[in-house]
């Protein structure tokens, strides 16, 4: 007796963690979400300022962008608890626009990138995530951890010596405090205690205020002052498309990582559309755009334990409150405290199990190579999108090489009822461009008798390369005045063969 499980509606399949209503009804959950949002907001301030400097724009653009995007994505995003704000990857992609054409063109690029993301979301680009293999995902996570740690090095090199014990203190608090209590996120306690020590003892170390000027007014709605011409589109479109693709890829990879950590599912299509909406909103309020932030998301989800949209919304809200209402207090926060938080995030993000000797010994060599290639490319280029693309291509090549060797041809000489010799070939395996290229070399054209039968019942024809190879084999036999019969093609293979055979120029 067999039973069938009814399909679960999408609305239920994607909401299998605490909801916003759950958090609002439960003081403990609400407190956790609020404190997580506060920790993220504190971590966002120096990051947003730094990314603005990378993009070559005023720090206010990065801070406004982080506020607008976090609040917007809390409503329209597809992955609860994921943090979206100004990012280094996006800043690197569109920095040339600000440098060569000015801030107005820069903001127009952000708005167009958001429009591109909405179009790509409607076209279903999120479904391509299933083609990213696990080895690339591990490479993405590990390279991200390395980049997060590397980004802290400028704050640890050529600085006052007191920075080091302050960072160590912050790390010790975050390692040992969760073993005592998890009521308040350890990163928040670390930031408050380290800041208090610096203020009380008048220790001179780099602070958040040293990173750049904080805004003093609310963001205002604006339309970029650029001519609406084909020339303008020609200038900004390539940068906008690159930003859209980088943003989608980084956001969907981060969403998948959060899915794995929380054992829940997210709406990837909705997330893609939400990123587009958030970028358009960011541009209209004079922001620099962005995408999902892996570091801040890990603080929110993995370190602070947040699970709902409330934490994302409050991260943006607290960010605005902090930079406008508590700017003097925020400015005196030592960078050492935030560096300690980000180092903790990088350690928690890295997949240490993936590099243990026992894992490396068991893992297929090709999988390890794919992971290493992804890490190396990301670390060299500082671009997660490029690393993932190169990793996927490497994985495809490795897979094609493995599958290519699975195609086999067996030859047998028999005698038919009339007493004539017949060469029977049995082809086994999946036939596509990588495996079919050598197919033509596995037949004995000169030595075979006048009748040849090729049995394809244990194989599958996947592409035109295989049809061309079969045409080439047939042509080689016909030139020797030998009769070839292909039998056993399944329905899909038969359709492809009948449609393409003789039309590809094989053998000529």
PDB file of C-alpha atoms in Angstrom, residues 67-301:
ATOM      1  CA  UNK A  67      18.791  52.705   7.237  1.00  0.00           C
ATOM      2  CA  UNK A  68      16.450  52.767   4.225  1.00  0.00           C
ATOM      3  CA  UNK A  69      17.400  49.303   2.966  1.00  0.00           C
ATOM      4  CA  UNK A  70      17.159  47.581   6.361  1.00  0.00           C
ATOM      5  CA  UNK A  71      13.721  49.057   7.069  1.00  0.00           C
ATOM      6  CA  UNK A  72      12.445  48.386   3.531  1.00  0.00           C
ATOM      7  CA  UNK A  73      13.685  44.789   3.304  1.00  0.00           C
ATOM      8  CA  UNK A  74      12.088  44.041   6.692  1.00  0.00           C
ATOM      9  CA  UNK A  75       8.725  44.389   4.925  1.00  0.00           C
ATOM     10  CA  UNK A  76       9.413  43.197   1.362  1.00  0.00           C
ATOM     11  CA  UNK A  77      12.292  40.699   1.759  1.00  0.00           C
ATOM     12  CA  UNK A  78      12.002  36.931   1.501  1.00  0.00           C
ATOM     13  CA  UNK A  79      14.370  35.934   4.320  1.00  0.00           C
ATOM     14  CA  UNK A  80      13.401  36.971   7.883  1.00  0.00           C
ATOM     15  CA  UNK A  81      16.278  38.164  10.121  1.00  0.00           C
ATOM     16  CA  UNK A  82      18.636  38.777   7.180  1.00  0.00           C
ATOM     17  CA  UNK A  83      20.314  42.196   7.233  1.00  0.00           C
ATOM     18  CA  UNK A  84      20.450  44.289   4.066  1.00  0.00           C
ATOM     19  CA  UNK A  85      22.485  47.502   3.974  1.00  0.00           C
ATOM     20  CA  UNK A  86      25.369  49.234   2.192  1.00  0.00           C
ATOM     21  CA  UNK A  87      28.051  46.666   1.282  1.00  0.00           C
ATOM     22  CA  UNK A  88      31.638  46.617   0.109  1.00  0.00           C
ATOM     23  CA  UNK A  89      30.905  44.365  -2.887  1.00  0.00           C
ATOM     24  CA  UNK A  90      28.366  46.834  -4.280  1.00  0.00           C
ATOM     25  CA  UNK A  91      30.594  49.799  -3.425  1.00  0.00           C
ATOM     26  CA  UNK A  92      33.472  48.304  -5.420  1.00  0.00           C
ATOM     27  CA  UNK A  93      31.263  47.685  -8.466  1.00  0.00           C
ATOM     28  CA  UNK A  94      29.805  51.196  -8.776  1.00  0.00           C
ATOM     29  CA  UNK A  95      32.693  53.284  -7.357  1.00  0.00           C
ATOM     30  CA  UNK A  96      33.887  54.242 -10.897  1.00  0.00           C
ATOM     31  CA  UNK A  97      30.549  55.992 -11.539  1.00  0.00           C
ATOM     32  CA  UNK A  98      31.005  58.397  -8.611  1.00  0.00           C
ATOM     33  CA  UNK A  99      34.630  58.977  -9.551  1.00  0.00           C
ATOM     34  CA  UNK A 100      34.097  59.604 -13.279  1.00  0.00           C
ATOM     35  CA  UNK A 101      30.579  61.061 -13.510  1.00  0.00           C
ATOM     36  CA  UNK A 102      29.608  62.408 -10.071  1.00  0.00           C
ATOM     37  CA  UNK A 103      27.129  61.629  -7.308  1.00  0.00           C
ATOM     38  CA  UNK A 104      23.969  62.284  -9.380  1.00  0.00           C
ATOM     39  CA  UNK A 105      24.928  59.597 -11.906  1.00  0.00           C
ATOM     40  CA  UNK A 106      25.953  57.363  -8.989  1.00  0.00           C
ATOM     41  CA  UNK A 107      22.473  57.573  -7.421  1.00  0.00           C
ATOM     42  CA  UNK A 108      20.815  57.052 -10.835  1.00  0.00           C
ATOM     43  CA  UNK A 109      22.902  53.868 -11.174  1.00  0.00           C
ATOM     44  CA  UNK A 110      21.601  52.596  -7.820  1.00  0.00           C
ATOM     45  CA  UNK A 111      17.978  53.183  -8.863  1.00  0.00           C
ATOM     46  CA  UNK A 112      18.500  51.465 -12.249  1.00  0.00           C
ATOM     47  CA  UNK A 113      20.202  48.513 -10.512  1.00  0.00           C
ATOM     48  CA  UNK A 114      17.098  48.125  -8.352  1.00  0.00           C
ATOM     49  CA  UNK A 115      14.917  48.117 -11.471  1.00  0.00           C
ATOM     50  CA  UNK A 116      17.163  45.456 -13.055  1.00  0.00           C
ATOM     51  CA  UNK A 117      16.847  43.316  -9.913  1.00  0.00           C
ATOM     52  CA  UNK A 118      13.051  43.476 -10.081  1.00  0.00           C
ATOM     53  CA  UNK A 119      13.148  42.434 -13.757  1.00  0.00           C
ATOM     54  CA  UNK A 120      15.554  39.574 -12.985  1.00  0.00           C
ATOM     55  CA  UNK A 121      13.352  38.518 -10.072  1.00  0.00           C
ATOM     56  CA  UNK A 122      10.271  38.400 -12.304  1.00  0.00           C
ATOM     57  CA  UNK A 123      12.265  36.320 -14.825  1.00  0.00           C
ATOM     58  CA  UNK A 124      12.948  33.742 -12.095  1.00  0.00           C
ATOM     59  CA  UNK A 125      16.720  34.184 -11.790  1.00  0.00           C
ATOM     60  CA  UNK A 126      16.500  33.009  -8.143  1.00  0.00           C
ATOM     61  CA  UNK A 127      15.875  29.462  -9.375  1.00  0.00           C
ATOM     62  CA  UNK A 128      19.480  29.356 -10.608  1.00  0.00           C
ATOM     63  CA  UNK A 129      20.582  29.021  -6.957  1.00  0.00           C
ATOM     64  CA  UNK A 130      20.026  25.276  -7.143  1.00  0.00           C
ATOM     65  CA  UNK A 131      22.962  25.030  -9.564  1.00  0.00           C
ATOM     66  CA  UNK A 132      25.420  26.232  -6.915  1.00  0.00           C
ATOM     67  CA  UNK A 133      27.068  23.089  -5.456  1.00  0.00           C
ATOM     68  CA  UNK A 134      27.879  22.540  -1.796  1.00  0.00           C
ATOM     69  CA  UNK A 135      31.644  22.893  -2.360  1.00  0.00           C
ATOM     70  CA  UNK A 136      31.106  26.405  -3.784  1.00  0.00           C
ATOM     71  CA  UNK A 137      28.848  27.258  -0.849  1.00  0.00           C
ATOM     72  CA  UNK A 138      31.548  26.178   1.607  1.00  0.00           C
ATOM     73  CA  UNK A 139      34.114  28.188  -0.350  1.00  0.00           C
ATOM     74  CA  UNK A 140      31.764  31.184  -0.216  1.00  0.00           C
ATOM     75  CA  UNK A 141      31.380  30.893   3.567  1.00  0.00           C
ATOM     76  CA  UNK A 142      35.094  30.390   4.223  1.00  0.00           C
ATOM     77  CA  UNK A 143      36.196  33.205   1.929  1.00  0.00           C
ATOM     78  CA  UNK A 144      33.625  35.460   3.546  1.00  0.00           C
ATOM     79  CA  UNK A 145      35.053  34.696   6.971  1.00  0.00           C
ATOM     80  CA  UNK A 146      38.549  35.505   5.675  1.00  0.00           C
ATOM     81  CA  UNK A 147      37.375  38.795   4.147  1.00  0.00           C
ATOM     82  CA  UNK A 148      35.581  39.798   7.346  1.00  0.00           C
ATOM     83  CA  UNK A 149      38.758  39.145   9.339  1.00  0.00           C
ATOM     84  CA  UNK A 150      40.976  40.868   6.758  1.00  0.00           C
ATOM     85  CA  UNK A 151      38.746  43.951   6.878  1.00  0.00           C
ATOM     86  CA  UNK A 152      39.640  44.339  10.557  1.00  0.00           C
ATOM     87  CA  UNK A 153      43.409  44.358   9.983  1.00  0.00           C
ATOM     88  CA  UNK A 154      43.653  48.128   9.262  1.00  0.00           C
ATOM     89  CA  UNK A 155      42.233  48.653  12.760  1.00  0.00           C
ATOM     90  CA  UNK A 156      44.893  46.336  14.230  1.00  0.00           C
ATOM     91  CA  UNK A 157      48.011  47.568  12.420  1.00  0.00           C
ATOM     92  CA  UNK A 158      49.952  50.684  13.449  1.00  0.00           C
ATOM     93  CA  UNK A 159      47.545  51.526  16.281  1.00  0.00           C
ATOM     94  CA  UNK A 160      48.082  52.340  19.987  1.00  0.00           C
ATOM     95  CA  UNK A 161      49.076  49.252  21.951  1.00  0.00           C
ATOM     96  CA  UNK A 162      45.990  49.505  24.192  1.00  0.00           C
ATOM     97  CA  UNK A 163      43.860  48.444  21.229  1.00  0.00           C
ATOM     98  CA  UNK A 164      45.089  44.860  21.588  1.00  0.00           C
ATOM     99  CA  UNK A 165      44.063  44.206  25.218  1.00  0.00           C
ATOM    100  CA  UNK A 166      40.704  45.898  24.513  1.00  0.00           C
ATOM    101  CA  UNK A 167      40.092  43.599  21.542  1.00  0.00           C
ATOM    102  CA  UNK A 168      41.161  40.597  23.632  1.00  0.00           C
ATOM    103  CA  UNK A 169      38.769  41.645  26.415  1.00  0.00           C
ATOM    104  CA  UNK A 170      35.901  41.923  23.937  1.00  0.00           C
ATOM    105  CA  UNK A 171      36.660  38.457  22.570  1.00  0.00           C
ATOM    106  CA  UNK A 172      36.838  36.911  26.056  1.00  0.00           C
ATOM    107  CA  UNK A 173      33.451  38.404  26.954  1.00  0.00           C
ATOM    108  CA  UNK A 174      31.841  36.993  23.790  1.00  0.00           C
ATOM    109  CA  UNK A 175      33.387  33.546  24.298  1.00  0.00           C
ATOM    110  CA  UNK A 176      32.576  33.055  27.997  1.00  0.00           C
ATOM    111  CA  UNK A 177      29.477  35.190  28.715  1.00  0.00           C
ATOM    112  CA  UNK A 178      27.076  32.966  26.669  1.00  0.00           C
ATOM    113  CA  UNK A 179      28.053  30.060  28.969  1.00  0.00           C
ATOM    114  CA  UNK A 180      26.673  32.055  31.913  1.00  0.00           C
ATOM    115  CA  UNK A 181      23.666  33.828  30.352  1.00  0.00           C
ATOM    116  CA  UNK A 182      22.140  34.460  26.942  1.00  0.00           C
ATOM    117  CA  UNK A 183      19.520  36.953  28.074  1.00  0.00           C
ATOM    118  CA  UNK A 184      21.529  39.856  26.622  1.00  0.00           C
ATOM    119  CA  UNK A 185      23.604  39.339  23.437  1.00  0.00           C
ATOM    120  CA  UNK A 186      27.287  38.992  24.344  1.00  0.00           C
ATOM    121  CA  UNK A 187      28.421  41.421  21.586  1.00  0.00           C
ATOM    122  CA  UNK A 188      26.306  44.202  23.130  1.00  0.00           C
ATOM    123  CA  UNK A 189      27.833  43.582  26.573  1.00  0.00           C
ATOM    124  CA  UNK A 190      31.309  43.579  25.022  1.00  0.00           C
ATOM    125  CA  UNK A 191      30.697  46.909  23.237  1.00  0.00           C
ATOM    126  CA  UNK A 192      29.285  48.582  26.378  1.00  0.00           C
ATOM    127  CA  UNK A 193      32.026  47.325  28.721  1.00  0.00           C
ATOM    128  CA  UNK A 194      34.936  48.126  26.392  1.00  0.00           C
ATOM    129  CA  UNK A 195      33.486  51.584  25.685  1.00  0.00           C
ATOM    130  CA  UNK A 196      32.996  52.193  29.415  1.00  0.00           C
ATOM    131  CA  UNK A 197      36.615  51.233  30.183  1.00  0.00           C
ATOM    132  CA  UNK A 198      37.924  53.545  27.442  1.00  0.00           C
ATOM    133  CA  UNK A 199      35.825  56.490  28.668  1.00  0.00           C
ATOM    134  CA  UNK A 200      36.438  56.006  32.407  1.00  0.00           C
ATOM    135  CA  UNK A 201      40.192  55.466  32.014  1.00  0.00           C
ATOM    136  CA  UNK A 202      40.553  58.143  29.267  1.00  0.00           C
ATOM    137  CA  UNK A 203      42.338  55.717  26.970  1.00  0.00           C
ATOM    138  CA  UNK A 204      43.271  57.181  23.601  1.00  0.00           C
ATOM    139  CA  UNK A 205      42.367  54.716  20.857  1.00  0.00           C
ATOM    140  CA  UNK A 206      40.664  55.040  17.428  1.00  0.00           C
ATOM    141  CA  UNK A 207      36.901  55.610  17.722  1.00  0.00           C
ATOM    142  CA  UNK A 208      33.860  55.473  15.431  1.00  0.00           C
ATOM    143  CA  UNK A 209      33.980  59.256  15.187  1.00  0.00           C
ATOM    144  CA  UNK A 210      37.421  58.987  13.574  1.00  0.00           C
ATOM    145  CA  UNK A 211      35.957  57.020  10.664  1.00  0.00           C
ATOM    146  CA  UNK A 212      33.919  59.897   9.224  1.00  0.00           C
ATOM    147  CA  UNK A 213      31.311  62.566   9.879  1.00  0.00           C
ATOM    148  CA  UNK A 214      27.900  61.391  11.117  1.00  0.00           C
ATOM    149  CA  UNK A 215      24.751  62.935   9.540  1.00  0.00           C
ATOM    150  CA  UNK A 216      22.738  65.564  11.442  1.00  0.00           C
ATOM    151  CA  UNK A 217      19.416  65.458   9.538  1.00  0.00           C
ATOM    152  CA  UNK A 218      16.943  62.948   8.147  1.00  0.00           C
ATOM    153  CA  UNK A 219      17.353  61.652   4.584  1.00  0.00           C
ATOM    154  CA  UNK A 220      15.239  63.526   2.025  1.00  0.00           C
ATOM    155  CA  UNK A 221      13.421  62.219  -1.038  1.00  0.00           C
ATOM    156  CA  UNK A 222      15.233  63.249  -4.232  1.00  0.00           C
ATOM    157  CA  UNK A 223      15.335  62.517  -7.942  1.00  0.00           C
ATOM    158  CA  UNK A 224      18.864  62.384  -9.413  1.00  0.00           C
ATOM    159  CA  UNK A 225      19.545  65.370 -11.671  1.00  0.00           C
ATOM    160  CA  UNK A 226      20.693  63.498 -14.797  1.00  0.00           C
ATOM    161  CA  UNK A 227      19.463  63.843 -18.393  1.00  0.00           C
ATOM    162  CA  UNK A 228      16.956  61.109 -19.308  1.00  0.00           C
ATOM    163  CA  UNK A 229      18.740  60.153 -22.523  1.00  0.00           C
ATOM    164  CA  UNK A 230      20.070  57.044 -24.221  1.00  0.00           C
ATOM    165  CA  UNK A 231      23.591  58.310 -23.527  1.00  0.00           C
ATOM    166  CA  UNK A 232      22.913  58.405 -19.782  1.00  0.00           C
ATOM    167  CA  UNK A 233      21.532  54.863 -19.948  1.00  0.00           C
ATOM    168  CA  UNK A 234      24.592  53.746 -21.915  1.00  0.00           C
ATOM    169  CA  UNK A 235      26.880  55.161 -19.210  1.00  0.00           C
ATOM    170  CA  UNK A 236      25.143  53.764 -16.132  1.00  0.00           C
ATOM    171  CA  UNK A 237      23.533  50.540 -17.443  1.00  0.00           C
ATOM    172  CA  UNK A 238      26.694  48.338 -17.390  1.00  0.00           C
ATOM    173  CA  UNK A 239      27.472  49.359 -13.787  1.00  0.00           C
ATOM    174  CA  UNK A 240      23.808  49.001 -12.760  1.00  0.00           C
ATOM    175  CA  UNK A 241      23.562  45.504 -14.246  1.00  0.00           C
ATOM    176  CA  UNK A 242      26.810  44.440 -12.549  1.00  0.00           C
ATOM    177  CA  UNK A 243      25.543  45.829  -9.243  1.00  0.00           C
ATOM    178  CA  UNK A 244      22.197  44.045  -9.693  1.00  0.00           C
ATOM    179  CA  UNK A 245      23.865  40.690 -10.339  1.00  0.00           C
ATOM    180  CA  UNK A 246      26.373  41.035  -7.489  1.00  0.00           C
ATOM    181  CA  UNK A 247      23.596  42.081  -5.119  1.00  0.00           C
ATOM    182  CA  UNK A 248      21.302  39.210  -6.095  1.00  0.00           C
ATOM    183  CA  UNK A 249      24.047  36.604  -5.900  1.00  0.00           C
ATOM    184  CA  UNK A 250      25.379  37.770  -2.540  1.00  0.00           C
ATOM    185  CA  UNK A 251      21.868  38.123  -1.097  1.00  0.00           C
ATOM    186  CA  UNK A 252      20.665  34.707  -2.262  1.00  0.00           C
ATOM    187  CA  UNK A 253      23.837  33.013  -1.048  1.00  0.00           C
ATOM    188  CA  UNK A 254      23.413  34.705   2.339  1.00  0.00           C
ATOM    189  CA  UNK A 255      19.729  33.684   2.434  1.00  0.00           C
ATOM    190  CA  UNK A 256      20.696  30.077   1.735  1.00  0.00           C
ATOM    191  CA  UNK A 257      23.277  30.211   4.528  1.00  0.00           C
ATOM    192  CA  UNK A 258      20.661  31.524   6.981  1.00  0.00           C
ATOM    193  CA  UNK A 259      18.263  28.796   5.790  1.00  0.00           C
ATOM    194  CA  UNK A 260      20.872  26.195   6.738  1.00  0.00           C
ATOM    195  CA  UNK A 261      21.633  27.784  10.129  1.00  0.00           C
ATOM    196  CA  UNK A 262      17.986  28.168  11.167  1.00  0.00           C
ATOM    197  CA  UNK A 263      16.606  25.026   9.470  1.00  0.00           C
ATOM    198  CA  UNK A 264      13.947  27.169   7.810  1.00  0.00           C
ATOM    199  CA  UNK A 265      13.140  28.135   4.231  1.00  0.00           C
ATOM    200  CA  UNK A 266      13.088  31.509   2.522  1.00  0.00           C
ATOM    201  CA  UNK A 267      11.370  32.864  -0.552  1.00  0.00           C
ATOM    202  CA  UNK A 268      14.275  33.443  -2.938  1.00  0.00           C
ATOM    203  CA  UNK A 269      12.104  35.076  -5.637  1.00  0.00           C
ATOM    204  CA  UNK A 270      10.585  37.472  -3.110  1.00  0.00           C
ATOM    205  CA  UNK A 271      14.057  38.258  -1.773  1.00  0.00           C
ATOM    206  CA  UNK A 272      15.267  39.149  -5.280  1.00  0.00           C
ATOM    207  CA  UNK A 273      12.285  41.462  -5.820  1.00  0.00           C
ATOM    208  CA  UNK A 274      12.732  42.907  -2.331  1.00  0.00           C
ATOM    209  CA  UNK A 275      16.385  43.729  -2.991  1.00  0.00           C
ATOM    210  CA  UNK A 276      15.314  45.649  -6.093  1.00  0.00           C
ATOM    211  CA  UNK A 277      12.653  47.592  -4.199  1.00  0.00           C
ATOM    212  CA  UNK A 278      15.109  48.355  -1.379  1.00  0.00           C
ATOM    213  CA  UNK A 279      17.758  49.630  -3.797  1.00  0.00           C
ATOM    214  CA  UNK A 280      15.268  51.887  -5.569  1.00  0.00           C
ATOM    215  CA  UNK A 281      14.133  53.259  -2.195  1.00  0.00           C
ATOM    216  CA  UNK A 282      17.768  53.731  -1.164  1.00  0.00           C
ATOM    217  CA  UNK A 283      18.539  55.680  -4.347  1.00  0.00           C
ATOM    218  CA  UNK A 284      15.451  57.880  -4.016  1.00  0.00           C
ATOM    219  CA  UNK A 285      16.592  58.880  -0.519  1.00  0.00           C
ATOM    220  CA  UNK A 286      20.153  59.585  -1.651  1.00  0.00           C
ATOM    221  CA  UNK A 287      21.647  56.258  -0.537  1.00  0.00           C
ATOM    222  CA  UNK A 288      24.401  54.229  -2.202  1.00  0.00           C
ATOM    223  CA  UNK A 289      22.424  50.984  -2.443  1.00  0.00           C
ATOM    224  CA  UNK A 290      23.611  47.614  -1.216  1.00  0.00           C
ATOM    225  CA  UNK A 291      22.570  44.019  -0.654  1.00  0.00           C
ATOM    226  CA  UNK A 292      22.466  41.399   2.100  1.00  0.00           C
ATOM    227  CA  UNK A 293      25.372  41.744   4.547  1.00  0.00           C
ATOM    228  CA  UNK A 294      26.789  38.401   5.564  1.00  0.00           C
ATOM    229  CA  UNK A 295      28.752  39.729   8.540  1.00  0.00           C
ATOM    230  CA  UNK A 296      25.862  41.643  10.107  1.00  0.00           C
ATOM    231  CA  UNK A 297      23.465  38.809   9.271  1.00  0.00           C
ATOM    232  CA  UNK A 298      25.719  36.395  11.147  1.00  0.00           C
ATOM    233  CA  UNK A 299      25.782  38.794  14.127  1.00  0.00           C
ATOM    234  CA  UNK A 300      21.992  38.931  14.016  1.00  0.00           C
ATOM    235  CA  UNK A 301      21.225  35.248  13.431  1.00  0.00           C
TER     236      UNK A 301
END
